[in-house]
Short mmCIF file of C-alpha atoms and ligand atoms in Angstrom, two decimals:
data_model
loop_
_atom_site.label_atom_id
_atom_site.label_comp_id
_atom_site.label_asym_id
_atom_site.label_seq_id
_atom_site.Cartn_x
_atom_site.Cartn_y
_atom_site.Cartn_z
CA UNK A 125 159.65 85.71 -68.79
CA UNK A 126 157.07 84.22 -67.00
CA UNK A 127 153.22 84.74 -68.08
CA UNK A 128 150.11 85.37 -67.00
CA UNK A 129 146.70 85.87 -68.56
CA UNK A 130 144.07 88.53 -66.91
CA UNK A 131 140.81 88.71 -68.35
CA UNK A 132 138.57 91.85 -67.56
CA UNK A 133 134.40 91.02 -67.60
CA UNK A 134 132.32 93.77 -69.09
CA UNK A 135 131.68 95.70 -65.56
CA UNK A 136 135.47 96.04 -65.37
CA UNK A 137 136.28 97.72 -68.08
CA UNK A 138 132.70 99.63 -68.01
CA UNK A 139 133.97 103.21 -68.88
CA UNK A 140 137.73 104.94 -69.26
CA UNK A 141 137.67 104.90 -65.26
CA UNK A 142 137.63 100.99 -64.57
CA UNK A 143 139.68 100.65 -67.77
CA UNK A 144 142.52 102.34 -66.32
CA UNK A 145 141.71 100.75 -63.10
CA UNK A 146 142.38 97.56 -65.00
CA UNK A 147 145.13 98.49 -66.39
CA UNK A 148 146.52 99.54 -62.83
CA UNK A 149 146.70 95.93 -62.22
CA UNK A 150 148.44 95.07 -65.53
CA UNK A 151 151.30 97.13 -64.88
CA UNK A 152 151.34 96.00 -61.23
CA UNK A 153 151.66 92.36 -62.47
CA UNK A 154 154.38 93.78 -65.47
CA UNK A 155 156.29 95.28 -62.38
CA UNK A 156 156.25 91.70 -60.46
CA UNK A 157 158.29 90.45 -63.49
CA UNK A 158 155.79 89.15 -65.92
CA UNK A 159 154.49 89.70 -69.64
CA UNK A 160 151.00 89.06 -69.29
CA UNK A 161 148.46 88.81 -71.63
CA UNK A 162 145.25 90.85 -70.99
CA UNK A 163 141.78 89.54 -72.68
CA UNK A 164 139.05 92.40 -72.78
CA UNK A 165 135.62 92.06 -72.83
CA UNK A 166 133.63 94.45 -74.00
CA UNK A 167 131.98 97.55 -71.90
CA UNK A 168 129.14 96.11 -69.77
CA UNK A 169 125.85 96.58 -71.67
CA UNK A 170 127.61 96.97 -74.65
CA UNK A 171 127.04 93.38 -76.14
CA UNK A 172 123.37 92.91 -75.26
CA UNK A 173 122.70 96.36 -77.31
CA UNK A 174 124.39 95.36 -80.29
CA UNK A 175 122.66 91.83 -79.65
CA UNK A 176 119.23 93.82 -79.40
CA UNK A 177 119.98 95.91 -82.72
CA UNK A 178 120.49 92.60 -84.66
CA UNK A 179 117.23 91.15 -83.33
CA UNK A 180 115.30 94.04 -83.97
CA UNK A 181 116.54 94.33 -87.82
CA UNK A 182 116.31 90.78 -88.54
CA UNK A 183 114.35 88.54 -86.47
CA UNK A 184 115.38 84.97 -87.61
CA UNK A 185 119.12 86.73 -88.36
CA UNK A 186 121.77 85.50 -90.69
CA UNK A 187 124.32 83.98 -87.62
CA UNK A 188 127.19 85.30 -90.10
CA UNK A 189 126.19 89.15 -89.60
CA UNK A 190 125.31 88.74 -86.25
CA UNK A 191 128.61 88.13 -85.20
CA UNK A 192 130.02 90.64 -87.56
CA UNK A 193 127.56 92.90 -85.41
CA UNK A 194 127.84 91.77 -81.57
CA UNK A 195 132.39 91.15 -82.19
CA UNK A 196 132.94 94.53 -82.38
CA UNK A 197 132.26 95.95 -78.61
CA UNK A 198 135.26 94.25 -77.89
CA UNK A 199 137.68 95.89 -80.45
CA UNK A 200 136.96 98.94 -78.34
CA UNK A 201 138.07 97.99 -74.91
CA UNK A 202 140.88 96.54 -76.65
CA UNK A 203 141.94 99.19 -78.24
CA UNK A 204 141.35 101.89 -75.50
CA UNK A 205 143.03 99.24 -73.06
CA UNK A 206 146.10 99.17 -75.06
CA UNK A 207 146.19 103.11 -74.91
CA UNK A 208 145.84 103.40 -71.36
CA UNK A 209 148.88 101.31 -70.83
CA UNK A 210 150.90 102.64 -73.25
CA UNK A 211 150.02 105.93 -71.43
CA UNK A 212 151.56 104.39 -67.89
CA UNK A 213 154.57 103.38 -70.16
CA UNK A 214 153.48 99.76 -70.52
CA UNK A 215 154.65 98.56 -74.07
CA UNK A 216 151.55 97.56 -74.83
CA UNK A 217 149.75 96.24 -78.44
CA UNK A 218 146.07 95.15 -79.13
CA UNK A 219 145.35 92.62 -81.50
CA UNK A 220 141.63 91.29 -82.63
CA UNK A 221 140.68 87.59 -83.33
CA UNK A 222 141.33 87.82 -87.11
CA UNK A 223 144.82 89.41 -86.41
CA UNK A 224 146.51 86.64 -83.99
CA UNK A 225 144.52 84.93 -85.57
CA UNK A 226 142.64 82.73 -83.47
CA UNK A 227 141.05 79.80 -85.40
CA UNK A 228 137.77 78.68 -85.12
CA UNK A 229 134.97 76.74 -86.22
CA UNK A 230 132.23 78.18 -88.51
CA UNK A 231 129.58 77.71 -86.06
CA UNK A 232 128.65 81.35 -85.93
CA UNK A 233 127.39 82.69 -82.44
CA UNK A 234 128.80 79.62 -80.68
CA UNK A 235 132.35 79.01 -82.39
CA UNK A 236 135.06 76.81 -80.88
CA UNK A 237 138.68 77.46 -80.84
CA UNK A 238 140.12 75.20 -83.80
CA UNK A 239 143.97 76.98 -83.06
CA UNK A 240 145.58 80.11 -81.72
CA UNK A 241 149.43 80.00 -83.28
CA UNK A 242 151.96 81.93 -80.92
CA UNK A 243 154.18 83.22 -83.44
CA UNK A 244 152.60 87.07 -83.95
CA UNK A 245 152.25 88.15 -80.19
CA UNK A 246 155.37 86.05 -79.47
CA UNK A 247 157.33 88.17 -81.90
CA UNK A 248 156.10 91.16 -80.14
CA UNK A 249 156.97 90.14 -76.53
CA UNK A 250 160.21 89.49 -78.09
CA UNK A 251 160.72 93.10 -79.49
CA UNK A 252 160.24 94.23 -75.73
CA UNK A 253 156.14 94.89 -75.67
CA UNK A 254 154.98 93.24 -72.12
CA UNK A 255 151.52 93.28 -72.66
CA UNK A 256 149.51 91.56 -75.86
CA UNK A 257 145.51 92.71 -75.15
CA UNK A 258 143.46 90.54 -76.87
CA UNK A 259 139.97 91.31 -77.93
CA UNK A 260 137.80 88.13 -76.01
CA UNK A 261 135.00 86.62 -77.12
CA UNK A 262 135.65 86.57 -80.95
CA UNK A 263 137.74 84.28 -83.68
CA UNK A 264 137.84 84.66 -87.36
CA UNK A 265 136.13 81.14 -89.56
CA UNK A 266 138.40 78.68 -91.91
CA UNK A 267 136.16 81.01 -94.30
CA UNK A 268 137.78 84.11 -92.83
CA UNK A 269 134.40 85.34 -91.88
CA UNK A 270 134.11 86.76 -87.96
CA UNK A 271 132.99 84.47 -85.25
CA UNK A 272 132.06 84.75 -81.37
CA UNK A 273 132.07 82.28 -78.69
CA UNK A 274 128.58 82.21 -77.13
CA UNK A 275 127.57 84.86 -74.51
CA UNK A 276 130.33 85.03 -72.01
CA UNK A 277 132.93 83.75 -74.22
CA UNK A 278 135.63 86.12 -73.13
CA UNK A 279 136.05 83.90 -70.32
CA UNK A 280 137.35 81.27 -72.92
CA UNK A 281 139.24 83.40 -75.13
CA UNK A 282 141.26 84.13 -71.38
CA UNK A 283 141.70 80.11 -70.50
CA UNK A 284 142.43 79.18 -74.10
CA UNK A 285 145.60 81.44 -74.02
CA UNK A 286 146.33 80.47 -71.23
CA UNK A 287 146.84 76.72 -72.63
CA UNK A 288 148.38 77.98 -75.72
CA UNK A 289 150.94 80.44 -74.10
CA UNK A 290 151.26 78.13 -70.75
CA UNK A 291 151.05 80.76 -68.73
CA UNK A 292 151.49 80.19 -65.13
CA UNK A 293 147.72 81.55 -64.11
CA UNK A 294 144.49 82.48 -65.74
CA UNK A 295 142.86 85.14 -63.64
CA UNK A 296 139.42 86.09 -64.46
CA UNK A 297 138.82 89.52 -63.06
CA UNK A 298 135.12 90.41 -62.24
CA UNK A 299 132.55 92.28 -60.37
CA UNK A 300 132.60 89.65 -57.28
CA UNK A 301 135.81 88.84 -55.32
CA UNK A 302 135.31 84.81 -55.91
CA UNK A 303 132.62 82.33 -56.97
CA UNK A 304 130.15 81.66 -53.94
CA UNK A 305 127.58 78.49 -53.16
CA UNK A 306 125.23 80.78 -55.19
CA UNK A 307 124.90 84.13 -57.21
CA UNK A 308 125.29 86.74 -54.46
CA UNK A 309 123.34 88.53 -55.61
CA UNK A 310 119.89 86.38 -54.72
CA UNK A 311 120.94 85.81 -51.13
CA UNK A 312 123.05 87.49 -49.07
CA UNK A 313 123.73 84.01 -47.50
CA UNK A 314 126.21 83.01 -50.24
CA UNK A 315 129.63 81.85 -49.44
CA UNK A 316 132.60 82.58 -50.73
CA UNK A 317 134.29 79.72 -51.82
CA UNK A 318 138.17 79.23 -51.85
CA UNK A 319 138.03 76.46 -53.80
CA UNK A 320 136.08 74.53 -56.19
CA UNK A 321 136.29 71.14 -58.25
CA UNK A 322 136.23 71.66 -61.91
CA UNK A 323 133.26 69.33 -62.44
CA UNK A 324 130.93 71.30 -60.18
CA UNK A 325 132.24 74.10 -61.52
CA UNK A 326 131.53 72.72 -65.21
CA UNK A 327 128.14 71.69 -64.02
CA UNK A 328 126.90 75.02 -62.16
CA UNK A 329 128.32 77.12 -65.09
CA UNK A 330 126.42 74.67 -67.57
CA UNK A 331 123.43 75.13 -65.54
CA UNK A 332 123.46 78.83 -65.24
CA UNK A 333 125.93 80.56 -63.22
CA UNK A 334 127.27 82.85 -65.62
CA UNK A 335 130.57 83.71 -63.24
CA UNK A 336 132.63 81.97 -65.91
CA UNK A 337 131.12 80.55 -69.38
CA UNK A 338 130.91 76.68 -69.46
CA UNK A 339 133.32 76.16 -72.13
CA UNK A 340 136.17 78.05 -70.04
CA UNK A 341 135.56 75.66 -67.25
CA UNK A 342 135.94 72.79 -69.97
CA UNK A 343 139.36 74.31 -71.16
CA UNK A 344 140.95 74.22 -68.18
CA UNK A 345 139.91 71.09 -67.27
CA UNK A 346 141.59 68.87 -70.36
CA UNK A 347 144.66 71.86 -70.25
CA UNK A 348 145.16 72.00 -66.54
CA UNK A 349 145.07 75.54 -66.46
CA UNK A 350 145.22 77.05 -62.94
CA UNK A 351 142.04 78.79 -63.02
CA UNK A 352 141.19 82.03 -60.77
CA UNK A 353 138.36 84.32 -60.46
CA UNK A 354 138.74 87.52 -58.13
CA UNK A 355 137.22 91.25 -58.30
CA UNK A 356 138.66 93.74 -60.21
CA UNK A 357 137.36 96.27 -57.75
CA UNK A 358 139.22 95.29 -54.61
CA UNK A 359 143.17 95.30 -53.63
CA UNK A 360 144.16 91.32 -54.33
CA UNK A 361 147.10 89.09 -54.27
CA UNK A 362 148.02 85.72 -55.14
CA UNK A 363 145.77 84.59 -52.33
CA UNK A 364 142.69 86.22 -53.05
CA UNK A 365 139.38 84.94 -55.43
CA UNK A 366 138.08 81.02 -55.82
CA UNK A 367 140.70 78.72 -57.72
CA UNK A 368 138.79 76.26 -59.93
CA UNK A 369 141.27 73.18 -59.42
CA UNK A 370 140.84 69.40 -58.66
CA UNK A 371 138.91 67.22 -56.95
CA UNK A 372 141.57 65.84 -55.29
CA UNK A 373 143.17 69.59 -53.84
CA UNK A 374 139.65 69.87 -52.16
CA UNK A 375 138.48 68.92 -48.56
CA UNK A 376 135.44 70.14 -48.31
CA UNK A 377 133.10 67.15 -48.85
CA UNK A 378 129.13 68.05 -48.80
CA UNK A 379 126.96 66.69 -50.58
CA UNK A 380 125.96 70.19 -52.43
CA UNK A 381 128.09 72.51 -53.38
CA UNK A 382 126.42 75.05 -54.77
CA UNK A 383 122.90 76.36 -56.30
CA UNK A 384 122.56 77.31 -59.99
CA UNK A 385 119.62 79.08 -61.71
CA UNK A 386 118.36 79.75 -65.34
CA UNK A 387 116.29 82.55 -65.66
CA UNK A 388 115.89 82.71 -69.56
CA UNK A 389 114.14 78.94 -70.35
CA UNK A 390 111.30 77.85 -72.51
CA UNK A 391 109.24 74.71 -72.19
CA UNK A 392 107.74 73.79 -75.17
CA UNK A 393 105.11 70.36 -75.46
CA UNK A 394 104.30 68.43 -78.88
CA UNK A 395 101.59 66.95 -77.94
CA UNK A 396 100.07 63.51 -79.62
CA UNK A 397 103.19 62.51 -81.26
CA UNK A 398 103.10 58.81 -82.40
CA UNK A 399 104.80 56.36 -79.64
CA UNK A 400 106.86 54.60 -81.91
CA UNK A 401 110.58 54.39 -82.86
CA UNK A 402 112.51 56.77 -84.65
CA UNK A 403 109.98 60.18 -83.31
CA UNK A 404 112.46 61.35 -80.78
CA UNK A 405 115.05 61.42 -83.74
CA UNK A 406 112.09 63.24 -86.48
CA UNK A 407 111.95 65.77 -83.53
CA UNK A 408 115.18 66.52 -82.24
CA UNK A 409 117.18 66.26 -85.65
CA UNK A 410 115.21 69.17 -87.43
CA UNK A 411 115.85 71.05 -83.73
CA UNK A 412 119.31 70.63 -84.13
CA UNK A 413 120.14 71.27 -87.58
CA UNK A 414 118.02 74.48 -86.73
CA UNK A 415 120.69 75.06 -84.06
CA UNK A 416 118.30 75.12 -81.04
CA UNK A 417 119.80 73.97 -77.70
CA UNK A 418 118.27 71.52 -76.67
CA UNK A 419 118.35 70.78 -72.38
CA UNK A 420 116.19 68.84 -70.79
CA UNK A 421 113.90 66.16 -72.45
CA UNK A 422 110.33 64.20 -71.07
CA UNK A 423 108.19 61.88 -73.01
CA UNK A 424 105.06 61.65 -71.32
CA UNK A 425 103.20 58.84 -71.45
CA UNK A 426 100.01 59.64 -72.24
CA UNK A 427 98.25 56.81 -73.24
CA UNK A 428 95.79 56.43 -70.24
CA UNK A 429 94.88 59.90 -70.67
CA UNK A 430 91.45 60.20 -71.58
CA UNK A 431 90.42 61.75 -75.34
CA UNK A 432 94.18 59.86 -76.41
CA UNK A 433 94.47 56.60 -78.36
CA UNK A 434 96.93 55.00 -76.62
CA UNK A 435 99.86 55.38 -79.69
CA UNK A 436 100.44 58.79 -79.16
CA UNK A 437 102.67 60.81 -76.81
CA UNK A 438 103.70 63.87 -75.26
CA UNK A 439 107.27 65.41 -75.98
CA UNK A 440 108.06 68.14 -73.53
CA UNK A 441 111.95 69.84 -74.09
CA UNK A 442 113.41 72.57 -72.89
CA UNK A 443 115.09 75.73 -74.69
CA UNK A 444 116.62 78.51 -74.02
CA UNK A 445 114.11 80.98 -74.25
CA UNK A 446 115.64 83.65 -77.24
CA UNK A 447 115.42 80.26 -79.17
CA UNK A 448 111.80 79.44 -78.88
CA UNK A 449 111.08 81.33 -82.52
CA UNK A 450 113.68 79.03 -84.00
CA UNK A 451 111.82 76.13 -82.20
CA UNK A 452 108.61 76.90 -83.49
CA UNK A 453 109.57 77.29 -86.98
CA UNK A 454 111.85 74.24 -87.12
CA UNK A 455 108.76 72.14 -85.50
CA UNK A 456 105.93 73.84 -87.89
CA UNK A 457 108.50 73.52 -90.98
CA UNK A 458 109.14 69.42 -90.29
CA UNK A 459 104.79 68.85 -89.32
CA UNK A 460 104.33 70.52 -92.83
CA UNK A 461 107.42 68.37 -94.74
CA UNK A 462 105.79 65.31 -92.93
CA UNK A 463 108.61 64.51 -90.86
CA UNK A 464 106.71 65.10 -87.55
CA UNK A 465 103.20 64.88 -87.32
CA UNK A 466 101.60 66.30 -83.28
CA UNK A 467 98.58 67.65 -82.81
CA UNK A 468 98.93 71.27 -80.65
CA UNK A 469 102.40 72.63 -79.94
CA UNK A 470 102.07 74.48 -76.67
CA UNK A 471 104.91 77.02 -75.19
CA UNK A 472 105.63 78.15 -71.65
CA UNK A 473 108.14 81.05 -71.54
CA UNK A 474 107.67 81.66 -68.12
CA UNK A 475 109.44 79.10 -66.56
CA UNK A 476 113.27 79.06 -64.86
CA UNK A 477 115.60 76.04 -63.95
CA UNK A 478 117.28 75.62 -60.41
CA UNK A 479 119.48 73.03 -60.19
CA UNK A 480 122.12 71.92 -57.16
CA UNK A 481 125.26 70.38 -57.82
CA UNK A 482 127.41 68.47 -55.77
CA UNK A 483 130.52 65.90 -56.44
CA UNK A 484 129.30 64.53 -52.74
CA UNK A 485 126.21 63.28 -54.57
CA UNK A 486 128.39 61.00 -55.64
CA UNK A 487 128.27 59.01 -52.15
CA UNK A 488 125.33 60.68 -50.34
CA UNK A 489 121.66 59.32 -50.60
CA UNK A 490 118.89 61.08 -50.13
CA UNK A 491 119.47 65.03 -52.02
CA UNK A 492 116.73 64.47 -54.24
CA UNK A 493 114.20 63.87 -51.49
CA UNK A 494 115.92 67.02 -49.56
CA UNK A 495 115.99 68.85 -52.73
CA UNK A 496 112.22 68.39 -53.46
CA UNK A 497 110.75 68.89 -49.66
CA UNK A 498 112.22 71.88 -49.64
CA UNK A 499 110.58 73.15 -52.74
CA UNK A 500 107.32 71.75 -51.52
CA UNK A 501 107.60 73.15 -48.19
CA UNK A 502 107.35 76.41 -49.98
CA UNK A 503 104.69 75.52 -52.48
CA UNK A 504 106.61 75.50 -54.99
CA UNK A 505 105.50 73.00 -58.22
CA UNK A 506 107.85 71.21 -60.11
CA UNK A 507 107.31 70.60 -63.77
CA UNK A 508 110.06 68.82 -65.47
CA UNK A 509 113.09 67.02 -63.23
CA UNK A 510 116.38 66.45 -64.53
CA UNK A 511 119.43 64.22 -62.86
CA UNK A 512 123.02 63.23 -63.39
CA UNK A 513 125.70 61.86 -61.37
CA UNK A 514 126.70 65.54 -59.55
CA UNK A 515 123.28 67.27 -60.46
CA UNK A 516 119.50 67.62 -59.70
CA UNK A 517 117.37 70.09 -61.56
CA UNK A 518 114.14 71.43 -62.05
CA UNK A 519 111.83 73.24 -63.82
CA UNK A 520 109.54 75.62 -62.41
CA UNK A 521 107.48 78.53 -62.55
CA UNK A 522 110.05 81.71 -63.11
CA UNK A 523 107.94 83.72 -60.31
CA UNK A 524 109.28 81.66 -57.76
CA UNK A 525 112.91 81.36 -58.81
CA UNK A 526 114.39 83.46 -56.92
CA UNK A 527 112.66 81.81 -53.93
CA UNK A 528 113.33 77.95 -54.62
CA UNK A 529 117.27 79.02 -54.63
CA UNK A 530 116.62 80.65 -51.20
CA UNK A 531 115.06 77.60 -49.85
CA UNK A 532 117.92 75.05 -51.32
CA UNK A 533 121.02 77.29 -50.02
CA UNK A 534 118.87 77.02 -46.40
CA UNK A 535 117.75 73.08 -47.34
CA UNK A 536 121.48 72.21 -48.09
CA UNK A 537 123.17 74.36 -45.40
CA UNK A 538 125.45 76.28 -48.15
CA UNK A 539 126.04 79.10 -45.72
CA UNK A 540 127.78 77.30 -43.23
CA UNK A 541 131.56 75.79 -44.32
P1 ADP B 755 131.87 89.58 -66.33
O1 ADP B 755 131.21 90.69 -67.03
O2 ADP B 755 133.02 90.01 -65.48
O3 ADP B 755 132.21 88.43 -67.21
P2 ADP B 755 129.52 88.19 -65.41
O4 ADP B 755 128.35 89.05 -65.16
O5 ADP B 755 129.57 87.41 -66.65
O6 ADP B 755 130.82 89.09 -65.23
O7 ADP B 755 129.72 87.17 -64.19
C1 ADP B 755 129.77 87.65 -62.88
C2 ADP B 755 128.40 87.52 -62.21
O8 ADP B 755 128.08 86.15 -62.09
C3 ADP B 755 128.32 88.03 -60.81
O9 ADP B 755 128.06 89.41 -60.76
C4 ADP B 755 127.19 87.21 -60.20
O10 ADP B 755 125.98 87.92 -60.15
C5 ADP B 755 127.03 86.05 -61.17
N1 ADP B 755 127.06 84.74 -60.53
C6 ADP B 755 126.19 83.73 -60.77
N2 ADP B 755 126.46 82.68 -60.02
C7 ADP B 755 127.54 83.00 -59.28
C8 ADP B 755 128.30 82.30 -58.29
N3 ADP B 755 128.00 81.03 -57.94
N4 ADP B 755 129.35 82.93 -57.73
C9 ADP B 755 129.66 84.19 -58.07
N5 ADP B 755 128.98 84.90 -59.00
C10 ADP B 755 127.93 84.32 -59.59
N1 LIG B 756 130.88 90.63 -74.31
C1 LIG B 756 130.47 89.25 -74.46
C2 LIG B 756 129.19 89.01 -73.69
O1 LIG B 756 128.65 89.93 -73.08
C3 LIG B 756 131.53 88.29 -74.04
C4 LIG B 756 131.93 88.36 -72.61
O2 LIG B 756 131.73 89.39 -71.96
O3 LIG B 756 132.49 87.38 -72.10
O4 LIG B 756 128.69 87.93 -73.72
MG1 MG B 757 131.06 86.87 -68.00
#
């Protein structure tokens, strides 16, 4: 039979209501003729109060019990989904990560898939179950111990079975009917696209737009998954949503494609580091080992500054802002081991990163200059710039985030096809 994955976000699956909703459109795709595989997430809300429960008990938590903690919202909705189909006479069977099981790395609260065998859930659809629901977001460790994914994850649990099973689609059900130029719901001037490369979709999920996780975009990418997102709310067909495809199946050619925002970042400034080789590395490895994420990276040259010696620096980074803690300690820990040495360590938590993306960069000159009059024409400051071949973004203050993405979609023209 042929198979298809559907993957319900957190909205869609929300309470027993949307849950049978979903499930609606399970059987109606089991009734077209295929098995399908359904990937839950888990109720909306639900994840960020387990997450907030960890944090509160342990501040600098053991990653291992976290996930123990934050997997389980999904074993619910799977678990209830399964129920409501079996109750619409949909053979239907939940399994968790460990059961299937799905392999992953030990990098708890940001695994990767290592392998998902077919053999369980194959056996199944061969007794005559159509429907394998499969709790997202979650794996089980080469050390058997309970993974997740990375917030949004479920996306990936949906496009990795996808690959594995070869299913003929991926469909990512949500609370918005497609992925627009930007989030909806900052300007009411977003377009719905009907298409979108996978690089600028890789870049404007890896730059904020939570729509679908980075890593799914990644997935699909190297496995050449056909990649959908469409509302769960809404009557749709094989027509309806964004389809994340190739470059090459677009026509569309402007030079931005789309506007992508990060609410939650940090900046953080060593300042008077020494200016001499192997500092970036003194910094950055300790930051790393301590698992902090790491985006975007200035060294200031400070040595005309007055009150500095001329062989010191300034090191300002960027990090997601539920990291800074880990940060901090990682920086104070290496100063005091006398791997580092600075002389203040100041923090700025208030601060947001808007970025456009664009594969007509590529060929265009002249976005940056757009990009930054129309931030000035609106007063906004920039503090820290960051580029790449399909990407320009910036940090700025977070009170004017919502504004700078307002300004690009009208700089760029993002409304208008
Ligand atoms: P789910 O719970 O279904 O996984 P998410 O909240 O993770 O849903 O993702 C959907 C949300 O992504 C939308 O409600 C929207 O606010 C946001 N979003 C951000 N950028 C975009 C975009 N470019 N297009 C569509 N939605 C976007
Ligand atoms: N429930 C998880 C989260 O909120 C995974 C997901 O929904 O994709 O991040
Ligand atoms: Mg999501």
């Amino acid at each position: 039979m042929p198979l298809l994955v559907m993957k319900f976000g957190g909205t869609s699956v929300a309470d027993l209501a949307r849950i049978e909703n979903a499930a609606q459109k399970v059987r109606a795709e089991v009734a077209r003729g295929y098995d399908v595989i359904v990937i839950v997430s888990a109720m909306s809300g639900k994840t960020n109060e387990l997450v907030g429960w960890v944090e509160t008990t342990s501040k600098l938590y053991d990653a291992r019990e976290y996930d123990a903690v934050v997997a389980s919202g999904e074993n619910v909705t799977a678990g209830l989904m399964a129920l409501r189909l079996q109750e619409m006479d949909v053979p239907a069977r939940s399994w968790q990560g460990w059961q299937v099981p799905i392999n992953t790395t030990s990098a708890h609260g940001s695994a990767r898939f290592l392998s998902i065998p077919r053999d369980h859930i194959d056996a199944k659809f061969s007794e005559g179950f159509r429907v394998a629901v499969v709790a997202g977001f979650q794996g089980i460790s080469t050390e058997g111990r309970i993974t997740t994914l990375g917030r949004g994850g479920s996306d990936t649990t949906a496009v990795a079975f996808a690959a594995a099973f070869g299913a003929e689609r991926c469909d990512i059900y949500t609370d918005v009917d497609g992925i627009y130029t930007t989030d909806p719901r900052i300007t009411g001037k977003a377009r719905k696209l009907d298409r979108i490369a996978f690089e600028e979709m890789l870049e404007l999920a890896s730059l904020g737009a939570k729509v679908l996780q980075t890593r799914s975009v990644e997935l699909a990418m190297r496995y050449k998954v056909r990649l959908r997102v469409l509302s769960s709310f809404e009557d749709t067909d094989e027509t309806s949503g964004t389809l994340v495809c190739d470059e090459e199946e677009i026509v569309e050619s402007k030079a931005v494609s789309g506007v992508a925002y990060s609410r939650d970042e940090a900046k953080m400034t060593l300042l008077d580091v020494a200016d001499r080789p192997g500092v970036a590395s003194a910094i950055f490895g300790p930051l790393a080992d301590a698992g902090v994420n790491v985006d975007m990276i200035v060294q200031n040259i400070s040595e005309n500054l007055a009150g500095h010696s001329g062989a010191t620096t300034d090191m300002t980074f960027s990090v997601p802002v539920n990291q800074v803690d880990r940060a901090r300690k990682a920086m104070e820990d290496a100063r005091a081991a006398g791997i580092v040495s600075y002389d203040d360590l100041v923090i700025d938590t208030d601060v947001a990163k808007v970025s456009v993306v664009g594969i007509g960069m590529r060929s265009q000159v002249g976005v940056a200059a757009r990009m930054f009059a129309a931030l000035a024409a609106e007063n906004v400051n920039i503090k820290v710039i960051a580029t790449s071949e399909i990407k320009i973004s910036v940090l700025i203050d977070r009170k004017y985030m919502e504004l700078a993405v307002q300004a690009l979609h009208d700089a760029f023209e993002l409304e208008k096809a």
